[in-house]
C-alpha positions as a LaTeX table, in Angstrom:
\begin{tabular}{lrrr}
\hline
Residue & $x$ (\AA) & $y$ (\AA) & $z$ (\AA) \\
\hline
Unk1 & 0.00 & 0.00 & 0.00 \\
Unk2 & 2.96 & 2.37 & 0.26 \\
Unk3 & 2.71 & 5.13 & $-2.29$ \\
Unk4 & $-1.07$ & 5.10 & $-2.58$ \\
Unk5 & $-2.71$ & 8.49 & $-2.16$ \\
Unk6 & $-3.96$ & 9.23 & 1.34 \\
Unk7 & $-7.34$ & 10.18 & $-0.12$ \\
Unk8 & $-9.54$ & 9.39 & 2.85 \\
Unk9 & $-7.18$ & 11.12 & 5.26 \\
Unk10 & $-7.08$ & 14.38 & 3.30 \\
Unk11 & $-10.71$ & 14.17 & 2.20 \\
Unk12 & $-12.15$ & 13.88 & 5.70 \\
Unk13 & $-9.69$ & 16.45 & 7.10 \\
Unk14 & $-10.77$ & 19.06 & 4.55 \\
Unk15 & $-14.42$ & 18.10 & 5.06 \\
Unk16 & $-14.11$ & 18.83 & 8.77 \\
Unk17 & $-12.23$ & 22.10 & 8.34 \\
Unk18 & $-14.45$ & 23.50 & 5.58 \\
Unk19 & $-17.56$ & 22.52 & 7.51 \\
Unk20 & $-16.36$ & 24.05 & 10.79 \\
Unk21 & $-15.08$ & 27.29 & 9.27 \\
Unk22 & $-17.40$ & 27.94 & 6.32 \\
Unk23 & $-20.59$ & 25.91 & 6.57 \\
Unk24 & $-21.39$ & 25.41 & 10.27 \\
Unk25 & $-22.07$ & 29.11 & 10.95 \\
Unk26 & $-24.81$ & 29.04 & 8.29 \\
Unk27 & $-27.17$ & 26.52 & 9.85 \\
Unk28 & $-28.18$ & 24.97 & 13.15 \\
Unk29 & $-29.17$ & 21.31 & 12.81 \\
Unk30 & $-31.72$ & 20.00 & 15.29 \\
Unk31 & $-32.59$ & 16.58 & 16.69 \\
Unk32 & $-31.05$ & 13.57 & 14.97 \\
Unk33 & $-29.54$ & 15.87 & 12.33 \\
Unk34 & $-27.41$ & 17.50 & 15.02 \\
Unk35 & $-26.03$ & 14.10 & 16.03 \\
Unk36 & $-25.34$ & 12.88 & 12.50 \\
Unk37 & $-23.83$ & 16.24 & 11.59 \\
Unk38 & $-21.49$ & 16.09 & 14.59 \\
Unk39 & $-20.45$ & 12.55 & 13.71 \\
Unk40 & $-19.79$ & 13.30 & 10.06 \\
Unk41 & $-18.16$ & 16.70 & 10.37 \\
Unk42 & $-16.41$ & 16.68 & 13.76 \\
Unk43 & $-15.96$ & 13.18 & 15.20 \\
Unk44 & $-15.04$ & 11.39 & 11.96 \\
Unk45 & $-12.30$ & 13.85 & 10.89 \\
Unk46 & $-10.69$ & 13.87 & 14.33 \\
Unk47 & $-10.87$ & 10.08 & 14.71 \\
Unk48 & $-9.47$ & 9.50 & 11.22 \\
Unk49 & $-6.43$ & 11.68 & 11.85 \\
Unk50 & $-5.92$ & 10.19 & 15.33 \\
Unk51 & $-6.28$ & 6.68 & 13.91 \\
Unk52 & $-3.65$ & 7.40 & 11.27 \\
Unk53 & $-1.29$ & 8.97 & 13.82 \\
Unk54 & $-1.64$ & 6.10 & 16.29 \\
Unk55 & $-2.21$ & 3.10 & 14.03 \\
Unk56 & $-0.69$ & 3.99 & 10.64 \\
Unk57 & 0.10 & 2.52 & 8.24 \\
Unk58 & 3.37 & 4.39 & 7.80 \\
Unk59 & 5.31 & 5.26 & 5.79 \\
Unk60 & 2.64 & 5.80 & 3.19 \\
Unk61 & 3.11 & 9.23 & 1.65 \\
Unk62 & 6.15 & 9.47 & $-0.67$ \\
Unk63 & 6.78 & 12.68 & $-2.60$ \\
Unk64 & 4.93 & 11.72 & $-5.80$ \\
Unk65 & 1.75 & 10.94 & $-3.90$ \\
Unk66 & 1.05 & 14.53 & $-2.83$ \\
Unk67 & 0.18 & 15.75 & $-6.34$ \\
Unk68 & $-1.78$ & 12.58 & $-7.15$ \\
Unk69 & $-3.82$ & 12.94 & $-3.96$ \\
Unk70 & $-5.14$ & 16.27 & $-5.25$ \\
Unk71 & $-6.48$ & 14.74 & $-8.47$ \\
Unk72 & $-9.83$ & 13.57 & $-7.11$ \\
Unk73 & $-10.73$ & 16.82 & $-5.31$ \\
Unk74 & $-9.86$ & 18.85 & $-8.43$ \\
Unk75 & $-11.82$ & 16.42 & $-10.63$ \\
Unk76 & $-14.81$ & 16.71 & $-8.24$ \\
Unk77 & $-14.63$ & 20.51 & $-8.42$ \\
Unk78 & $-14.56$ & 20.40 & $-12.23$ \\
Unk79 & $-17.55$ & 18.03 & $-12.25$ \\
Unk80 & $-19.57$ & 20.19 & $-9.86$ \\
Unk81 & $-18.85$ & 23.35 & $-11.86$ \\
Unk82 & $-19.78$ & 21.61 & $-15.11$ \\
Unk83 & $-23.03$ & 20.19 & $-13.76$ \\
Unk84 & $-23.79$ & 23.55 & $-12.14$ \\
Unk85 & $-23.82$ & 25.15 & $-15.58$ \\
Unk86 & $-26.50$ & 22.67 & $-16.65$ \\
Unk87 & $-28.59$ & 22.45 & $-13.47$ \\
Unk88 & $-27.88$ & 25.74 & $-11.70$ \\
Unk89 & $-27.27$ & 23.73 & $-8.49$ \\
Unk90 & $-24.10$ & 23.83 & $-6.39$ \\
Unk91 & $-23.74$ & 21.83 & $-3.17$ \\
Unk92 & $-22.15$ & 24.68 & $-1.21$ \\
Unk93 & $-22.81$ & 28.41 & $-1.26$ \\
Unk94 & $-19.11$ & 29.31 & $-1.48$ \\
Unk95 & $-18.86$ & 27.62 & $-4.89$ \\
Unk96 & $-22.16$ & 28.89 & $-6.29$ \\
Unk97 & $-21.24$ & 30.58 & $-9.57$ \\
Unk98 & $-24.76$ & 31.98 & $-10.00$ \\
Unk99 & $-24.46$ & 33.85 & $-6.70$ \\
Unk100 & $-20.79$ & 34.85 & $-6.69$ \\
Unk101 & $-19.62$ & 34.66 & $-10.31$ \\
Unk102 & $-16.73$ & 32.55 & $-11.58$ \\
Unk103 & $-13.94$ & 34.75 & $-10.19$ \\
Unk104 & $-15.13$ & 34.50 & $-6.57$ \\
Unk105 & $-16.22$ & 30.84 & $-6.80$ \\
Unk106 & $-12.88$ & 29.82 & $-8.33$ \\
Unk107 & $-10.99$ & 31.83 & $-5.71$ \\
Unk108 & $-12.93$ & 30.08 & $-2.95$ \\
Unk109 & $-12.25$ & 26.68 & $-4.49$ \\
Unk110 & $-8.56$ & 27.53 & $-4.95$ \\
Unk111 & $-8.40$ & 28.25 & $-1.22$ \\
Unk112 & $-9.87$ & 24.81 & $-0.48$ \\
Unk113 & $-7.34$ & 23.13 & $-2.82$ \\
Unk114 & $-4.48$ & 25.14 & $-1.25$ \\
Unk115 & $-5.67$ & 24.06 & 2.19 \\
Unk116 & $-5.71$ & 20.44 & 1.02 \\
Unk117 & $-2.18$ & 20.81 & $-0.36$ \\
Unk118 & $-0.96$ & 22.35 & 2.91 \\
Unk119 & $-2.40$ & 19.46 & 4.93 \\
Unk120 & $-1.03$ & 16.89 & 2.49 \\
Unk121 & 2.44 & 18.37 & 2.93 \\
Unk122 & 1.98 & 18.41 & 6.70 \\
Unk123 & 0.80 & 14.79 & 6.68 \\
Unk124 & 3.79 & 13.84 & 4.52 \\
Unk125 & 6.18 & 15.53 & 6.95 \\
Unk126 & 4.57 & 13.77 & 9.91 \\
Unk127 & 4.52 & 10.48 & 7.94 \\
Unk128 & 8.29 & 10.72 & 7.44 \\
Unk129 & 9.07 & 11.62 & 11.06 \\
Unk130 & 6.92 & 9.13 & 12.94 \\
Unk131 & 8.08 & 5.53 & 13.35 \\
Unk132 & 6.95 & 3.01 & 10.72 \\
Unk133 & 3.79 & 1.02 & 11.41 \\
Unk134 & 2.77 & $-1.89$ & 9.22 \\
Unk135 & $-0.66$ & $-2.20$ & 7.64 \\
Unk136 & $-3.16$ & $-4.51$ & 9.33 \\
Unk137 & $-1.76$ & $-8.03$ & 9.32 \\
Unk138 & 1.87 & $-6.86$ & 9.18 \\
Unk139 & 4.31 & $-6.74$ & 12.05 \\
Unk140 & 4.13 & $-3.64$ & 14.22 \\
Unk141 & 7.19 & $-1.46$ & 13.85 \\
Unk142 & 8.05 & $-2.72$ & 10.37 \\
Unk143 & 7.64 & $-0.61$ & 7.23 \\
Unk144 & 4.64 & $-1.47$ & 5.09 \\
Unk145 & 5.49 & $-4.44$ & 2.91 \\
Unk146 & 8.41 & $-5.49$ & 5.12 \\
Unk147 & 6.31 & $-7.52$ & 7.57 \\
\hline
\end{tabular}
């Protein structure tokens, strides 16, 4: 598994940050929605990062992986913008071209991609500095693939 993009790690990290900073101030979920919202946007991101830090696998993020890990978020952005032209619907207000225009929407999305890149680089740095941990089924303390 070494060298595979840390897609879930970066995806859920950015989900949590964007939700907490940009989206959470805009609505107040009630009842069961408050619980599911907390699980999806707060508990899951924190537990995923903690799980990676404590359980690995490591090393997992070589230099070439950082750019590849950004492919799916950029592809998703392109898809949403393309379908937004056809349907007029955007999942988040900060990317709504009809409301903000392309310049503002693209700036907002560039900030999200830059944030993802910053966290990927941080995760890579941490990945290189923490001791190796094998994937499930491997020997603890051995690099992935060595156990």
